[in-house]
Coordinates of C-alpha atoms in Angstrom, one line a residue:
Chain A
X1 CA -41.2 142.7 56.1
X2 CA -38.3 144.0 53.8
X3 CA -35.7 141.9 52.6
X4 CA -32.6 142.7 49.4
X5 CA -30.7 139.7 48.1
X6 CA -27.4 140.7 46.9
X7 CA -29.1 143.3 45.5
X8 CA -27.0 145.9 42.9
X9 CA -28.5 148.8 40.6
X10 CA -25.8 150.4 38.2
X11 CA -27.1 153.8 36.2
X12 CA -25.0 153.6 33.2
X13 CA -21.6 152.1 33.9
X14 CA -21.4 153.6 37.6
X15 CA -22.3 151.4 40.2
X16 CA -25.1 152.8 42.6
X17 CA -25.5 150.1 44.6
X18 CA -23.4 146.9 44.9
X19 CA -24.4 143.6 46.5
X20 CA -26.6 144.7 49.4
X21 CA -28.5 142.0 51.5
X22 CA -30.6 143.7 54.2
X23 CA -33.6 142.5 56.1
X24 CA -35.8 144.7 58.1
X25 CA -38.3 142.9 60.6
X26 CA -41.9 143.5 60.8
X27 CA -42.8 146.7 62.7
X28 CA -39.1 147.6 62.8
X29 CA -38.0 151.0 63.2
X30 CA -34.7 151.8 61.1
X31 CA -32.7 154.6 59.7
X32 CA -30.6 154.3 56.4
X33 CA -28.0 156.3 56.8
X34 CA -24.7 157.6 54.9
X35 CA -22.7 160.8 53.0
X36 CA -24.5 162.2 49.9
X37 CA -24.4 160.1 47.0
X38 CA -23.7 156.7 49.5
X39 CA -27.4 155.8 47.7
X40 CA -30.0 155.6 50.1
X41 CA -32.6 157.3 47.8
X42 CA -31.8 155.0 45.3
X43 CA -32.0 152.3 48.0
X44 CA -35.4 153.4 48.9
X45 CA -36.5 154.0 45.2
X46 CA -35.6 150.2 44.7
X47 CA -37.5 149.0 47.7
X48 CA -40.8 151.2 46.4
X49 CA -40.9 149.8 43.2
X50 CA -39.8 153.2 41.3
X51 CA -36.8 151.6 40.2
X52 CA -35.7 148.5 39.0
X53 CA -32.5 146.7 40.0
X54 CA -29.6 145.8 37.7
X55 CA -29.7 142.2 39.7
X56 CA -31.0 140.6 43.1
X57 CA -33.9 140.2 44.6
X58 CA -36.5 142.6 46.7
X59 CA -39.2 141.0 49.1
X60 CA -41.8 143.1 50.5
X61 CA -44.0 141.2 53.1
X62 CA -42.9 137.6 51.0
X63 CA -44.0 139.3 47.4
X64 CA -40.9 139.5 45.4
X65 CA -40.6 142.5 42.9
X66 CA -39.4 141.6 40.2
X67 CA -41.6 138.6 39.7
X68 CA -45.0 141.1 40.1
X69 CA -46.9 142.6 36.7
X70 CA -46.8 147.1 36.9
X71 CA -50.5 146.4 38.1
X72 CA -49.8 144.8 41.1
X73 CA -47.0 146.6 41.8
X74 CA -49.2 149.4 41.8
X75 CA -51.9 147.7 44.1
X76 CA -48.4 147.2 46.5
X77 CA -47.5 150.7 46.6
X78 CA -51.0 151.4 48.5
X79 CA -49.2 149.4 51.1
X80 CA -45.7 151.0 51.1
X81 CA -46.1 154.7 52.2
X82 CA -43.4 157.0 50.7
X83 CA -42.1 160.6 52.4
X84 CA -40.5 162.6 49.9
X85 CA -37.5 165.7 51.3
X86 CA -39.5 167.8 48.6
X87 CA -42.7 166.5 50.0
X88 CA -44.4 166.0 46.2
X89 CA -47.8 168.0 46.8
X90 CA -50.1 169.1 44.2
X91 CA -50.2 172.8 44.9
X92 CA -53.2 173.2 42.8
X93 CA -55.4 171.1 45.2
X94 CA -56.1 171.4 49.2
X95 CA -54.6 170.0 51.7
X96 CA -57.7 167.4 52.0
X97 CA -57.6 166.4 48.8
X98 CA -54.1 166.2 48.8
X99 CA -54.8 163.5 51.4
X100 CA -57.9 162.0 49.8
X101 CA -56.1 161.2 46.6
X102 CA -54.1 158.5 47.9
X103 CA -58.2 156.9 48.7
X104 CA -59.3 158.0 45.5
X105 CA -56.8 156.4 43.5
X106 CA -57.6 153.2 45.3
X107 CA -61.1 153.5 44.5
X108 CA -62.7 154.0 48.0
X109 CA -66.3 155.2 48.4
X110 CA -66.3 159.2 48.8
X111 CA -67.6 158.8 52.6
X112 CA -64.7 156.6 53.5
X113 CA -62.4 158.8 51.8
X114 CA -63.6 162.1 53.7
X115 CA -63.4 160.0 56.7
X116 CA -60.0 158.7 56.7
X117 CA -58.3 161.5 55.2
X118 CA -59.9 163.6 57.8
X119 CA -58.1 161.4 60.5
X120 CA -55.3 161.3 58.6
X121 CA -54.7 164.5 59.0
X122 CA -56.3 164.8 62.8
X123 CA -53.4 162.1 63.4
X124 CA -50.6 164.8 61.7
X125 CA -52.7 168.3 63.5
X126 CA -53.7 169.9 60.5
X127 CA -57.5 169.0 60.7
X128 CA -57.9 173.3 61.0
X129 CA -55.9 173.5 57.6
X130 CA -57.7 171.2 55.7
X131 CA -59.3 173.7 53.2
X132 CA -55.8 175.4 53.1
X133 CA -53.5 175.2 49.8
X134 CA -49.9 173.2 50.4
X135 CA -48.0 177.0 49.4
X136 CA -50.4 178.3 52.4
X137 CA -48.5 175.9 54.9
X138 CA -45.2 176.4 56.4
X139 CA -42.5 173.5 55.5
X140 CA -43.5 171.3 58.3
X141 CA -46.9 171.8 57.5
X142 CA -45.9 170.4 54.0
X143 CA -44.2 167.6 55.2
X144 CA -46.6 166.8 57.4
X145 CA -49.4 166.7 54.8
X146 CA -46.9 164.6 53.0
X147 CA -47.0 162.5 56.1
X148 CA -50.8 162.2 56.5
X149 CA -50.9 161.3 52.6
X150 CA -48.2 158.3 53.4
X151 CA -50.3 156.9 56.2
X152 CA -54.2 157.2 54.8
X153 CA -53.5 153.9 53.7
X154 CA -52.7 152.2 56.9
X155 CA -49.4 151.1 55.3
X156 CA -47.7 147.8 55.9
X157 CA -43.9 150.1 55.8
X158 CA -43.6 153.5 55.3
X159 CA -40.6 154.5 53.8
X160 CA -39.0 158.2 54.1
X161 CA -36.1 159.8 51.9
X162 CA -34.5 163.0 53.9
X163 CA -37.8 163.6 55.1
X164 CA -36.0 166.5 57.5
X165 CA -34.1 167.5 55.2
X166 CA -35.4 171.2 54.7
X167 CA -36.5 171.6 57.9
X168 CA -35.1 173.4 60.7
X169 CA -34.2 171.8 64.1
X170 CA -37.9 172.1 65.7
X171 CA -39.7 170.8 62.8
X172 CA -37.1 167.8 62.7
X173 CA -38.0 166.6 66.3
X174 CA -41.7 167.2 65.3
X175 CA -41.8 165.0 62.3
X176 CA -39.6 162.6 64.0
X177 CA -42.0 162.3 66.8
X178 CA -44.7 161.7 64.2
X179 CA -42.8 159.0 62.5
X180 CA -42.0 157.4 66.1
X181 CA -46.3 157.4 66.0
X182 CA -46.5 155.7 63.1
X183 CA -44.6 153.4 64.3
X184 CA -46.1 152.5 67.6
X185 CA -48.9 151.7 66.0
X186 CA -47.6 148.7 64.1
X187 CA -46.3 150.2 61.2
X188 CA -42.7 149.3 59.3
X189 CA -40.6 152.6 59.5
X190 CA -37.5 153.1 57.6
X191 CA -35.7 156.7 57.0
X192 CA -33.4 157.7 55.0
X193 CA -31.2 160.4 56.4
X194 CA -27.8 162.1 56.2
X195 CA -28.4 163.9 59.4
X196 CA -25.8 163.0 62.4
X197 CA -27.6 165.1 64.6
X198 CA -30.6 162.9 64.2
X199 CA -28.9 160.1 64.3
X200 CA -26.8 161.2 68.0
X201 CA -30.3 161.2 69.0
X202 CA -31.5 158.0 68.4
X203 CA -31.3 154.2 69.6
X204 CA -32.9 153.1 66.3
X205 CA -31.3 150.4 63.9
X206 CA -28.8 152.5 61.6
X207 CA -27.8 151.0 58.1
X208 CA -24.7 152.4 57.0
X209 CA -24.6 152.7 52.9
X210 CA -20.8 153.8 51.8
X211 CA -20.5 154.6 48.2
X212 CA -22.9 152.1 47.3
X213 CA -22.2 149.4 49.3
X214 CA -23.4 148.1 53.0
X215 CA -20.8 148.8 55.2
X216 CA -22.1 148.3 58.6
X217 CA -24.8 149.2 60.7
X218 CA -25.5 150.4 64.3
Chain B
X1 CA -62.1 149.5 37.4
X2 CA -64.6 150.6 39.7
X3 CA -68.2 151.5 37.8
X4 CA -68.3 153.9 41.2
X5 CA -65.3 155.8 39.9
X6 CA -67.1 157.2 36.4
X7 CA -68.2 160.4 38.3
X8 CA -64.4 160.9 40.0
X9 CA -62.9 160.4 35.6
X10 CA -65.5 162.8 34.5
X11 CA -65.2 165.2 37.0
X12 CA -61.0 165.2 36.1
X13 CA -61.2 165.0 32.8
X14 CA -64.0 168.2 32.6
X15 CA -60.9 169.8 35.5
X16 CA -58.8 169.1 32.9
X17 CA -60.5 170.5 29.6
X18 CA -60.8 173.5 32.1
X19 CA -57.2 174.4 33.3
X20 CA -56.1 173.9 29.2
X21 CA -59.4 176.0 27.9
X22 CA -56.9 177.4 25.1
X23 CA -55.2 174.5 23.9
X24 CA -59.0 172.9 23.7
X25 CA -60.2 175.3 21.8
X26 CA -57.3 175.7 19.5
X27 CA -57.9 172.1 19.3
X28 CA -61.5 172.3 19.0
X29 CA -61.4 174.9 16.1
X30 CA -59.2 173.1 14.1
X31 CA -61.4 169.5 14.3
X32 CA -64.7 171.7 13.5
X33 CA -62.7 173.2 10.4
X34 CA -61.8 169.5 9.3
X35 CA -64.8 168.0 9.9
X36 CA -66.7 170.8 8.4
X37 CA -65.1 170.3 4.7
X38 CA -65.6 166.9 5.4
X39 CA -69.4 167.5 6.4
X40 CA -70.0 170.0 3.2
X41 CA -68.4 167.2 0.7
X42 CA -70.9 164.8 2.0
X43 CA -73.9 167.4 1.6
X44 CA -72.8 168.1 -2.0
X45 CA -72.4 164.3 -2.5
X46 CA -75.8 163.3 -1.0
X47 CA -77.3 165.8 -2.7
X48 CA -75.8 165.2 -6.0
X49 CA -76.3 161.6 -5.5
X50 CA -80.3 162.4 -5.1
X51 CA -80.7 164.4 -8.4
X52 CA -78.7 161.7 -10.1
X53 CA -80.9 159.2 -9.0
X54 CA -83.9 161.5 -8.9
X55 CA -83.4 161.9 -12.6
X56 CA -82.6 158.1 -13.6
X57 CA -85.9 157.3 -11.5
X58 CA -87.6 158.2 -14.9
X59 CA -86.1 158.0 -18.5
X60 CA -87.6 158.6 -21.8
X61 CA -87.8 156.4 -25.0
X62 CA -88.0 157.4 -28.7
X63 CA -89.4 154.6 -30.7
X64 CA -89.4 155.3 -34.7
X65 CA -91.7 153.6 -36.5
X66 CA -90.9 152.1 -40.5
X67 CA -92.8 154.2 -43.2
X68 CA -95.8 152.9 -44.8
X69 CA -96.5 150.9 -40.9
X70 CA -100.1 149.5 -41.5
X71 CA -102.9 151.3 -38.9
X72 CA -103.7 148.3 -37.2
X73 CA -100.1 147.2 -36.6
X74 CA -99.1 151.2 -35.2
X75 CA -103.0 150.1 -32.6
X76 CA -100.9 147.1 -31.8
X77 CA -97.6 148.9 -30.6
X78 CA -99.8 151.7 -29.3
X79 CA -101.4 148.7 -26.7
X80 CA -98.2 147.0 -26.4
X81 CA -96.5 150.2 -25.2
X82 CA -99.5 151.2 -22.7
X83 CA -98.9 147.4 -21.2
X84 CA -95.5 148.0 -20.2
X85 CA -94.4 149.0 -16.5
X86 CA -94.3 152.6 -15.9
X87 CA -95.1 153.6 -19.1
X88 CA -96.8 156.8 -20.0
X89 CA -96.8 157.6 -24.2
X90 CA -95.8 161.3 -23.7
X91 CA -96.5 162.0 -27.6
X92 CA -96.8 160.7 -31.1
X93 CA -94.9 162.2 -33.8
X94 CA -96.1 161.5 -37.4
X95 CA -93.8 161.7 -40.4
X96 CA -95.1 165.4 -41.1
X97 CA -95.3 166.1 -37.7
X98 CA -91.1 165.1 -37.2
X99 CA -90.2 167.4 -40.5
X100 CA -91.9 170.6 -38.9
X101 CA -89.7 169.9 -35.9
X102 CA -86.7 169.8 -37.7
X103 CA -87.3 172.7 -39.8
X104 CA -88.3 174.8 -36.9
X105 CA -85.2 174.0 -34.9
X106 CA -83.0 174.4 -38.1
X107 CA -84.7 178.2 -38.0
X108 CA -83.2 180.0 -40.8
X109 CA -81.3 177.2 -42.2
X110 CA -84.5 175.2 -42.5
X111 CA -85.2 175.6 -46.0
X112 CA -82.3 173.4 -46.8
X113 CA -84.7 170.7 -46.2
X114 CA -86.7 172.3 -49.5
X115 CA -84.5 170.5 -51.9
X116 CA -86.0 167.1 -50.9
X117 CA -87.5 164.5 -53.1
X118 CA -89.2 163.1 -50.2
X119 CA -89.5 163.3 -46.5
X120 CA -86.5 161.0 -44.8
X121 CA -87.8 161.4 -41.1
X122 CA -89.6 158.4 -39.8
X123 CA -92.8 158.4 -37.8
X124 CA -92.1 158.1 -34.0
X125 CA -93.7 157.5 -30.5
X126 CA -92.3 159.5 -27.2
X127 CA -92.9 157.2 -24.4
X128 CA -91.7 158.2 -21.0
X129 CA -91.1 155.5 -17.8
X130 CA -91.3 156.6 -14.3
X131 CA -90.1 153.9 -11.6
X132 CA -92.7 153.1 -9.1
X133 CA -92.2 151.3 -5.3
X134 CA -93.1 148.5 -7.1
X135 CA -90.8 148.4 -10.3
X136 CA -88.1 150.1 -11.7
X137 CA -88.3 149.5 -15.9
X138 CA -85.5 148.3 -17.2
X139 CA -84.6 150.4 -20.7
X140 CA -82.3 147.9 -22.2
X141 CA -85.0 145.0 -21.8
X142 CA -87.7 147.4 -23.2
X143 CA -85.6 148.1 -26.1
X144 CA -85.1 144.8 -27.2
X145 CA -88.6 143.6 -26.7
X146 CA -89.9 146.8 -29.0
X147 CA -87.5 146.5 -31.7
X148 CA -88.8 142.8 -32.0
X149 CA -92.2 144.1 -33.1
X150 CA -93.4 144.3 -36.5
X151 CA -93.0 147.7 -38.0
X152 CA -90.2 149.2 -35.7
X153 CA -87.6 150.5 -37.4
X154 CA -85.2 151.9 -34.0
X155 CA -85.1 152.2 -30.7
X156 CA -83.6 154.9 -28.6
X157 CA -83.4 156.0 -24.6
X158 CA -81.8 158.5 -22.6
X159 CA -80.1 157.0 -20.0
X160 CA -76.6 156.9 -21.5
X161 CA -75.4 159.9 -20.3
X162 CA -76.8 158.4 -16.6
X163 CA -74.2 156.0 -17.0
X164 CA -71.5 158.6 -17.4
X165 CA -72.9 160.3 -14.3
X166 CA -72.6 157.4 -12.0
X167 CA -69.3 156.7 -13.4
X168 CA -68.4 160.5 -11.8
X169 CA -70.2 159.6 -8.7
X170 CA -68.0 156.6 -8.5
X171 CA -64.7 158.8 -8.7
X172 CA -67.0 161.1 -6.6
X173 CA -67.1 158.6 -4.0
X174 CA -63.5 157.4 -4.2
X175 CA -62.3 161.3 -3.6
X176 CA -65.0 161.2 -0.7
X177 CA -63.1 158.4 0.9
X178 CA -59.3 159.5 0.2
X179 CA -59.9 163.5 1.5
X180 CA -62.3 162.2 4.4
X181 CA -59.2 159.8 5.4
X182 CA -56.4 162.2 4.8
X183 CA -59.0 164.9 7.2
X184 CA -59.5 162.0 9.7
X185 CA -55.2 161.9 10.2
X186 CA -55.2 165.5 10.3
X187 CA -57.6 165.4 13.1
X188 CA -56.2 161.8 14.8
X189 CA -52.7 164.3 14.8
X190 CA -54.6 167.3 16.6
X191 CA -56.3 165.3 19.1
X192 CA -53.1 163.5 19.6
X193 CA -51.1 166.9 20.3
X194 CA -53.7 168.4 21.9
X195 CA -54.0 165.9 24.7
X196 CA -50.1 165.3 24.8
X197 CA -50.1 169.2 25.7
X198 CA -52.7 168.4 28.8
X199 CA -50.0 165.2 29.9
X200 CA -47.1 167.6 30.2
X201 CA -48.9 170.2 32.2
X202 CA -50.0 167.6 34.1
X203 CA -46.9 165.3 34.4
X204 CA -45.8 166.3 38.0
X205 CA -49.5 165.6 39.3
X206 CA -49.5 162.1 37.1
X207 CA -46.0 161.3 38.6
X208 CA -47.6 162.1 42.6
X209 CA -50.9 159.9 41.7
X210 CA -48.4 157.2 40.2
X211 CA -46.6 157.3 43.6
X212 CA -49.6 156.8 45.7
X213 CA -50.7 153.6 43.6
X214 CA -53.0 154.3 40.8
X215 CA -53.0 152.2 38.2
X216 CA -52.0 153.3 34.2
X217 CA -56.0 153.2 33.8
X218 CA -56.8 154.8 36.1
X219 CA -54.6 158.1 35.2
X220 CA -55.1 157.2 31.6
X221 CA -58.8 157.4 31.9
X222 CA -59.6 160.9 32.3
X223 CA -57.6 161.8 29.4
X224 CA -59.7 159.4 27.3
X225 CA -62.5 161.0 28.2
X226 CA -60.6 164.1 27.7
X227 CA -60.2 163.6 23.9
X228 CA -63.5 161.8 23.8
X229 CA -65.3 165.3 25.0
X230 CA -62.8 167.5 22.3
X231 CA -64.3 165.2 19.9
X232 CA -68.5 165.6 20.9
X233 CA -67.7 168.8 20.8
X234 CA -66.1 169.3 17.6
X235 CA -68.2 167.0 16.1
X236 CA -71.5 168.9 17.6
X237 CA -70.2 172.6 16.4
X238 CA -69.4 171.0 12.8
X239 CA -72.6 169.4 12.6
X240 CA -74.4 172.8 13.8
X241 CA -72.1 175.1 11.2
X242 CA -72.9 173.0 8.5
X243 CA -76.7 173.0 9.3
X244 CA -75.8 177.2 9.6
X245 CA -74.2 177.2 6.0
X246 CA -77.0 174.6 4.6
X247 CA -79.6 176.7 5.8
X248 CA -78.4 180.0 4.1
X249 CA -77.4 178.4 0.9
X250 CA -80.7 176.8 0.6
X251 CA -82.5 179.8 1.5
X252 CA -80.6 182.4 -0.1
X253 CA -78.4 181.5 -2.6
X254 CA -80.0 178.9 -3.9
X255 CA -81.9 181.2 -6.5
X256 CA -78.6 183.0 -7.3
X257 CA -76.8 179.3 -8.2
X258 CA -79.7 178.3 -10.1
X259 CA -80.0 175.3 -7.6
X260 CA -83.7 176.4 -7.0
X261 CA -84.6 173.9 -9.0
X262 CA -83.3 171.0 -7.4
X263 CA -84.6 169.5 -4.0
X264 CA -81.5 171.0 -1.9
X265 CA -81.7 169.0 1.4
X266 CA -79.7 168.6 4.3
X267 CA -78.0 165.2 4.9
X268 CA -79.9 162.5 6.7
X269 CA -80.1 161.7 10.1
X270 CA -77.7 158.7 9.9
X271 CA -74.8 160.8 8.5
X272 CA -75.3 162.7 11.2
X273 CA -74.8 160.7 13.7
X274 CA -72.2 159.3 12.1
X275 CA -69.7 162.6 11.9
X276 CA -70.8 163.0 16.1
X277 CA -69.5 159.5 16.2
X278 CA -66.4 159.6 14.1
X279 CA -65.5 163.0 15.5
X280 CA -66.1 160.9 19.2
X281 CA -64.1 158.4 18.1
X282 CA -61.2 160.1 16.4
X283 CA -60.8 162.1 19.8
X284 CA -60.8 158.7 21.6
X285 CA -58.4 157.0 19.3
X286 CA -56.2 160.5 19.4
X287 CA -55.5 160.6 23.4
X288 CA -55.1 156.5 23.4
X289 CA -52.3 157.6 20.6
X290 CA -51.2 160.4 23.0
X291 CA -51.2 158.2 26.0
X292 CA -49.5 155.5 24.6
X293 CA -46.4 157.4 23.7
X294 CA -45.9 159.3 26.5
X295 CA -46.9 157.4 29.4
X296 CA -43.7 155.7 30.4
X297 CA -43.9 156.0 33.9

């Protein structure tokens, strides 16, 4: 589903990223993992399109990257669900539309749109805030509106940076438990997360990013 | 793009007009001002443009006659004038008839003409031309085709100074064209600023919408129709301040301005529609400006 040929991204003269060949199978569940600054977000940033590497290749279910016009890599992101740490919510617009706007932005008829976004959010159990403004919700609310947003789509991968990341220990299992959902149901799962406590948890896949570089995995 | 999607665009772009009401109407304010002094040149210059031709629809001829012209050569001329197109003889003017003139607009110093062995003023015939649907006469031609005839000393028409005057309307026209395109930057740059001030408010929710796989259209749209909508309106509220300011001049002040006696009408349907276009267009061409430069996402 996701593969990286030698695959390096430099900001400037400092290397972010340096020679990183990774392959994560279809329906895979796997955690990218490393210290502050090791560059999983730019990792993940790479593999959604919202950044373009310095060299190397990136192959999202066979369609390589860098060989795709911005219009179809915009037609790919409605494929690739992303999960933000600072969830990226439009406080001026509900919860629903929040949601919806992922549909609308595809074009989808209004009735499909009020359909799916309303199990989107049945799926995340936040049906009863719907009409509810994101700066109503508590943090996991947020992140699970985030979360509901991702998978309106019916993604082929759904990617998440620190999605825990502000959360406290509760909300973490919460929205892991989601995540684990998602991923029952098919879907390609890949976190990003500094968090050792999640990790301890877990029998998940863990790629291990060291200043840049691949340096094992788990 | 969708055709489905038109209600989703409008309803954004008319969101959008709303959250930045002031910067609109700032906006708005300063378009109706430009388009307004572009709107009252093109009122004077229509205007002025219909006297000018009002007045060169008709012209007037002074045909002077040689002394001594036999009777039935002067019956002759008389017939030959009546023939041409549009011609009306306004007034015959006899020898004696031309020296009274003189000395009465000479007034007091008329009695220089005492002195006089004989009378020098020749005979003449006034002959006005009106154009019809059919024919417009053409002075020069009718000139040249009287002074041929037996007995015509001189020919003379007005429309000289008609000349000058469309040599004005020329440089008339030319300044129309130079201020209404220096006015149409001044706007392009309004619209342009106006709708790059609704991108940055909005940047954060262009960014999310750009995340979740909308195309560059489809975010680009709304604010088309955003500067499309500055410009209806701008170009509607000129249109309708104009009409205000026509109306009271032509009403009011014309008597004042000594205008009454002109035909003082607004400007025609096609202009019209022409500012609501160009102001349309201008607020089009503005966000597309707007867009273009900032939308590097």
């Amino acid at each position: 589903m996701i593969q990286l040929f030698h695959l390096y991204k430099k900001f400037g003269p400092n290397a972010a990223l340096e020679d990183i060949n990774l392959r994560v199978r279809r329906g895979e569940f796997a955690f990218v993992t490393g210290p502050s600054g090791a560059g999983k977000t730019t990792l993940l940033r790479l593999i959604f399109g919202a950044e373009k590497p310095t060299s190397g290749h990136i192959l999202i279910n066979g369609i390589n990257l860098s060989r795709i016009g911005r219009k179809k890599l915009d037609l790919l992101r409605r494929k690739v669900g992303f999960v933000f740490q600072d969830f990226k919510l439009l406080t001026g617009r509900t919860v629903f539309d929040n949601v919806a706007l992922a549909l609308e932005v595809a074009g989808e008829r209004p009735s499909y749109v009020r359909k799916k976004a309303h199990l989107a959010l049945r799926s995340v159990g936040l049906v009863k805030k719907e009409q509810s403004y994101p700066l109503q919700l508590s943090g996991g609310e947020q992140q699970r509106v985030a979360i509901a947003r991702a998978i309106v789509n019916d993604p082929l991968v759904l990617l998440a940076d620190e999605p825990t990341g502000n959360l406290d220990p509760d909300l973490t299992r919460e929205i892991m438990l989601l995540f684990r959902t998602i991923h029952m149901k098919g879907t390609t799962v890949l976190v990003a997360t500094h968090s050792r406590e999640l990790l301890q948890k877990t029998a998940q896949r863990q790629v291990i990013l060291n200043r840049g570089k691949l340096i094992g995995e788990k | 793009m969708k055709l489905r999607l038109g209600p989703y665009f409008m309803r954004q772009a008319i969101q959008n007009v709303r959250k930045n009401w002031l910067v609109h109407i700032v906006g708005v304010s300063t378009m109706v001002i430009s388009l307004l002094i572009f709107g009252t040149f093109l009122l004077l210059f229509y205007n002025v443009d219909n006297w000018i031709h009002g007045w060169g629809d008709s012209f007037s001829m002074s045909i002077y006659l040689k002394d001594g012209i036999a009777d039935t050569t002067r019956q002759k001329l008389l017939s030959l004038i009546r023939d041409l197109p549009g011609a009306r003889i306004d007034r015959i003017i006899t020898k004696k008839q031309a020296f009274l003139d003189l000395k009465r607009a000479l007034g007091r110093e008329g009695n220089v003409l005492e002195g006089l062995p004989k009378n020098p003023l020749p005979a003449s015939i006034e002959v006005v031309f009106k154009s019809s649907d059919h024919s417009k006469p053409e002075p020069e031609k009718i000139r040249k085709k009287v002074e041929t005839f037996e007995g015509v000393e001189e020919v003379q028409y007005s429309e000289e100074w008609l000349r000058r005057f469309e040599g004005l309307m020329s440089m008339f026209r030319l300044a129309g064209l130079i201020i209404g395109g220096l006015l149409g930057l001044g706007v392009l740059f309004i619209v342009t600023n106006t709708i790059k001030l609704t991108i940055y408010s909005r940047q954060e929710e262009i960014e999310i919408m750009k995340l979740v796989g909308a195309t560059d259209w489809f975010v680009k749209t709304p604010f088309l129709l955003e500067g499309s909508i500055q410009g209806a309106v701008s170009g509607f509220f000129s249109i309708l301040v104009l009409y205000g300011g026509y109306f009271l001049l032509s009403v009011k002040k014309a008597d004042i301005l000594g205008l009454a006696l002109l035909d003082f009408v607004f400007i025609p349907q096609g202009y019209i529609l022409t500012i609501f276009l160009v102001s349309i267009g201008l607020g089009l061409l503005g966000s597309f400006i707007a867009l273009g430069r900032f939308f590097r996402l």
